[in-house]
Amino acid sequence: MPLVNAAELVKAAHKGHYCIGAFNTNNLEWTRAILAGAQELNVPVIIQTSMGAAKYMGGYEFCQTMIEATVKAMGITVPVVIHLDHGNYEAAKEAIAAGYNSVMFDGHDLDFEDNLEKTKEIVKLAHAKGISVEAEVGSIGGEEDGVVGEGELADVEEAKTLAATGIDFLAAGIGNIHGQYPDNWKGLHFDRLQELNDAVKMPLVLHGGSGIPQEQVQKAITMGISKLNINTECQLAFAKATREYIEAGKDQQGKGFDPRKLLKPGTDAIIDTFKEITGWIGNKPVKMVPEAL
């Protein structure tokens, strides 16, 4: 299966009231784990790189090449989307030029008119190359690559205006945050989600998916959420498994210090996390996707 953009997959999820998992990768182990989980479950997958992760790994061209080569080397047959997560204007253009299949232009920190105009430009550039586009209205709480959001609710009228630019799916703040959720978090604002879904009539994206109670995410999926972003949950799983391996002294047994052995428990933990989340968000097996379209 060739690399594809996310538009038709996410539209099918919106129509079928299920969700596509969008998992951030931070290195080769993450990439292999996400692809292995998707192949085992026979489901389409969106692999994302944030601006910071792309910089860490060597840039957008390297990330695109690394993911594409890994898909080929592993014999992956399910649809794979390479997506830019929370890209600013310049990052979105760079990812388009590097051959990403999908990009998010996050202009929430700009004046709305500036966000609107830049979104239009990114849509024009991306769609000319068959690349899907995600935009954002209303800040997502927490921090993403140094951009701090307070988590305000998305304005419905602004969402309608942004949706009219031709974007393929929309990220909208509904009380969600990036990173770990504090004990005093009040939960998702379903009234605003319903207003947004009624107004824009297009797939919506839930950022900060790690840590939101499962029942809240599942309810949100029935109300228009069609793409769920996951990063922190995999990071925590990887760290926990790696810590347990080292604390058990396994890195000092034989050649347990070999990176291939040292990193395997964490990699396996990401596969398990992928499979668990993919199971309860209802992502359909590949053989069912054409029926949904």
Short mmCIF file of C-alpha atoms in Angstrom, two decimals, residues 23-239:
data_model
loop_
_atom_site.label_atom_id
_atom_site.label_comp_id
_atom_site.label_asym_id
_atom_site.label_seq_id
_atom_site.Cartn_x
_atom_site.Cartn_y
_atom_site.Cartn_z
CA PHE A 23 0.61 8.68 16.80
CA ASN A 24 3.67 10.91 17.14
CA THR A 25 7.05 9.39 16.40
CA ASN A 26 10.26 10.52 18.05
CA ASN A 27 12.80 8.10 16.56
CA LEU A 28 13.22 4.85 14.62
CA GLU A 29 11.98 2.67 17.49
CA TRP A 30 8.77 4.72 17.74
CA THR A 31 8.26 4.48 13.98
CA ARG A 32 8.78 0.72 13.85
CA ALA A 33 6.48 0.18 16.84
CA ILE A 34 3.63 2.25 15.39
CA LEU A 35 3.90 0.54 12.01
CA ALA A 36 4.12 -2.92 13.60
CA GLY A 37 0.96 -2.27 15.61
CA ALA A 38 -0.92 -1.00 12.57
CA GLN A 39 0.15 -3.96 10.44
CA GLU A 40 -0.80 -6.48 13.13
CA LEU A 41 -4.29 -4.96 13.51
CA ASN A 42 -4.58 -4.31 9.76
CA VAL A 43 -5.65 -0.68 10.29
CA PRO A 44 -4.66 2.57 8.57
CA VAL A 45 -2.37 4.80 10.63
CA ILE A 46 -1.25 8.40 10.79
CA ILE A 47 2.36 8.88 11.90
CA GLN A 48 3.10 12.42 13.04
CA THR A 49 6.22 14.43 13.70
CA SER A 50 6.13 17.62 15.69
CA MET A 51 8.49 20.44 14.72
CA GLY A 52 10.70 19.62 17.71
CA ALA A 53 10.85 15.91 16.98
CA ALA A 54 11.61 16.55 13.31
CA LYS A 55 14.46 18.86 14.28
CA TYR A 56 15.77 16.27 16.74
CA MET A 57 15.71 13.53 14.10
CA GLY A 58 17.40 15.60 11.39
CA GLY A 59 14.71 17.57 9.59
CA TYR A 60 11.54 16.98 7.60
CA GLU A 61 13.22 15.41 4.58
CA PHE A 62 15.02 12.92 6.80
CA CYS A 63 11.82 12.06 8.69
CA GLN A 64 9.85 11.54 5.48
CA THR A 65 12.60 9.35 4.02
CA MET A 66 13.04 7.40 7.25
CA ILE A 67 9.33 6.63 7.60
CA GLU A 68 8.91 5.75 3.92
CA ALA A 69 11.98 3.49 3.97
CA THR A 70 10.77 1.79 7.16
CA VAL A 71 7.38 1.13 5.58
CA LYS A 72 9.16 -0.58 2.67
CA ALA A 73 11.65 -2.48 4.83
CA MET A 74 8.92 -3.85 7.12
CA GLY A 75 6.67 -4.82 4.22
CA ILE A 76 3.83 -2.67 5.55
CA THR A 77 0.64 -3.10 3.51
CA VAL A 78 -1.82 -0.86 5.41
CA PRO A 79 -2.33 2.81 4.43
CA VAL A 80 0.23 5.08 6.11
CA VAL A 81 -0.02 8.86 6.39
CA ILE A 82 3.06 10.97 7.22
CA HIS A 83 1.66 14.05 8.96
CA LEU A 84 3.18 17.25 10.37
CA ASP A 85 1.79 17.94 13.83
CA HIS A 86 1.44 21.57 15.01
CA GLY A 87 3.54 23.11 12.28
CA ASN A 88 3.91 26.84 11.97
CA TYR A 89 3.73 28.51 8.55
CA GLU A 90 7.36 27.86 7.60
CA ALA A 91 7.31 24.31 8.94
CA ALA A 92 4.17 23.47 6.97
CA LYS A 93 5.81 24.70 3.76
CA GLU A 94 8.98 22.72 4.51
CA ALA A 95 7.03 19.53 5.20
CA ILE A 96 5.08 19.97 1.95
CA ALA A 97 8.35 20.37 0.05
CA ALA A 98 9.83 17.33 1.85
CA GLY A 99 7.02 15.07 0.66
CA TYR A 100 4.80 14.67 3.72
CA ASN A 101 1.34 13.37 2.81
CA SER A 102 -0.45 15.62 5.26
CA VAL A 103 0.33 18.77 7.24
CA MET A 104 -1.15 20.70 10.11
CA PHE A 105 -0.79 24.45 10.00
CA ASP A 106 -1.27 25.67 13.55
CA GLY A 107 -1.95 29.40 13.46
CA HIS A 108 -3.93 29.61 16.69
CA ASP A 109 -1.35 31.93 18.25
CA LEU A 110 -1.73 34.45 15.40
CA ASP A 111 -4.35 37.10 14.92
CA PHE A 112 -7.34 35.26 13.45
CA GLU A 113 -7.19 37.11 10.13
CA ASP A 114 -3.52 36.22 9.80
CA ASN A 115 -4.30 32.59 10.70
CA LEU A 116 -7.04 32.60 8.06
CA GLU A 117 -4.87 34.00 5.27
CA LYS A 118 -1.94 31.70 6.00
CA THR A 119 -4.28 28.71 6.17
CA LYS A 120 -5.57 29.57 2.70
CA GLU A 121 -2.00 29.71 1.38
CA ILE A 122 -1.09 26.34 2.93
CA VAL A 123 -4.27 24.74 1.53
CA LYS A 124 -3.39 26.01 -1.96
CA LEU A 125 0.20 24.75 -1.76
CA ALA A 126 -0.73 21.39 -0.24
CA HIS A 127 -3.75 20.53 -2.35
CA ALA A 128 -1.79 21.24 -5.51
CA LYS A 129 0.38 18.27 -4.51
CA GLY A 130 -2.40 16.03 -3.20
CA ILE A 131 -1.52 16.72 0.45
CA SER A 132 -4.22 16.95 3.13
CA VAL A 133 -4.40 19.90 5.52
CA GLU A 134 -5.39 20.26 9.16
CA ALA A 135 -5.87 23.68 10.75
CA GLU A 136 -6.54 24.82 14.31
CA VAL A 137 -8.93 27.26 15.90
CA GLY A 138 -8.97 27.86 19.63
CA SER A 139 -5.87 27.11 21.66
CA ILE A 140 -5.18 23.58 22.87
CA GLY A 141 -4.04 23.71 26.49
CA GLY A 142 -0.55 22.83 27.68
CA GLU A 143 2.71 23.19 25.74
CA GLU A 144 3.67 22.01 22.26
CA ASP A 145 7.16 22.88 20.99
CA GLY A 146 7.33 25.94 23.25
CA VAL A 147 3.88 27.26 22.30
CA VAL A 148 1.74 27.39 25.43
CA GLY A 149 -2.04 27.21 25.11
CA GLU A 150 -4.48 27.98 27.89
CA GLY A 151 -7.10 25.63 26.51
CA GLU A 152 -9.83 28.11 25.69
CA LEU A 153 -12.84 26.92 23.77
CA ALA A 154 -12.88 27.33 20.01
CA ASP A 155 -15.11 30.08 18.63
CA VAL A 156 -17.82 28.52 16.47
CA GLU A 157 -17.95 31.36 13.93
CA GLU A 158 -14.17 31.32 13.54
CA ALA A 159 -14.32 27.55 13.07
CA LYS A 160 -16.89 27.96 10.27
CA THR A 161 -14.72 30.57 8.57
CA LEU A 162 -11.59 28.44 8.81
CA ALA A 163 -13.41 25.35 7.56
CA ALA A 164 -14.47 27.28 4.47
CA THR A 165 -10.83 27.64 3.38
CA GLY A 166 -10.90 24.08 2.02
CA ILE A 167 -9.05 22.35 4.86
CA ASP A 168 -9.66 18.62 5.22
CA PHE A 169 -10.09 18.44 9.01
CA LEU A 170 -10.10 20.88 11.91
CA ALA A 171 -8.53 20.85 15.36
CA ALA A 172 -10.65 22.84 17.80
CA GLY A 173 -10.10 23.54 21.48
CA ILE A 174 -12.79 21.93 23.65
CA GLY A 175 -10.97 21.93 26.99
CA ASN A 176 -8.28 19.43 25.97
CA ILE A 177 -4.59 19.95 26.76
CA HIS A 178 -1.20 18.60 25.71
CA GLY A 179 0.81 16.47 28.08
CA GLN A 180 -0.39 14.95 31.35
CA TYR A 181 -3.73 16.14 32.67
CA PRO A 182 -3.80 17.77 36.12
CA ASP A 183 -6.04 16.45 38.90
CA ASN A 184 -8.26 19.54 38.69
CA TRP A 185 -8.95 19.19 34.95
CA LYS A 186 -12.68 19.69 34.36
CA GLY A 187 -13.11 17.46 31.32
CA LEU A 188 -14.12 18.02 27.71
CA HIS A 189 -16.80 20.58 26.85
CA PHE A 190 -19.29 18.49 24.91
CA ASP A 191 -21.73 21.35 24.38
CA ARG A 192 -19.08 23.24 22.41
CA LEU A 193 -18.09 20.10 20.52
CA GLN A 194 -21.70 19.62 19.44
CA GLU A 195 -21.91 23.23 18.29
CA LEU A 196 -18.71 22.85 16.30
CA ASN A 197 -19.76 19.58 14.67
CA ASP A 198 -23.13 21.05 13.69
CA ALA A 199 -21.50 24.19 12.30
CA VAL A 200 -18.56 22.89 10.25
CA LYS A 201 -19.86 19.46 9.19
CA MET A 202 -16.34 18.12 8.69
CA PRO A 203 -13.96 15.78 10.56
CA LEU A 204 -12.73 17.21 13.85
CA VAL A 205 -9.43 16.43 15.58
CA LEU A 206 -8.90 15.87 19.29
CA HIS A 207 -5.41 16.89 20.36
CA GLY A 208 -3.95 15.93 23.72
CA GLY A 209 -5.58 12.51 23.53
CA SER A 210 -3.19 11.00 26.10
CA GLY A 211 -4.85 11.03 29.50
CA ILE A 212 -8.43 11.90 28.57
CA PRO A 213 -10.74 9.30 30.15
CA GLN A 214 -11.69 6.64 27.63
CA GLU A 215 -15.41 7.21 28.02
CA GLN A 216 -15.00 10.92 27.23
CA VAL A 217 -13.00 10.20 24.08
CA GLN A 218 -15.51 7.61 22.93
CA LYS A 219 -18.37 10.07 23.47
CA ALA A 220 -16.44 12.71 21.52
CA ILE A 221 -15.98 10.26 18.63
CA THR A 222 -19.75 9.86 18.35
CA MET A 223 -19.96 13.67 18.13
CA GLY A 224 -17.55 14.25 15.24
CA ILE A 225 -14.01 13.57 16.48
CA SER A 226 -12.40 11.53 13.69
CA LYS A 227 -8.65 11.86 14.42
CA LEU A 228 -7.14 11.35 17.87
CA ASN A 229 -3.59 12.53 18.61
CA ILE A 230 -1.43 10.40 20.91
CA ASN A 231 2.11 11.16 22.06
CA THR A 232 2.54 11.43 25.84
CA GLU A 233 0.91 8.06 26.50
CA CYS A 234 3.52 6.31 24.34
CA GLN A 235 6.33 8.30 25.94
CA LEU A 236 5.19 7.26 29.41
CA ALA A 237 4.84 3.62 28.37
CA PHE A 238 8.29 3.62 26.77
CA ALA A 239 9.89 5.24 29.84
#
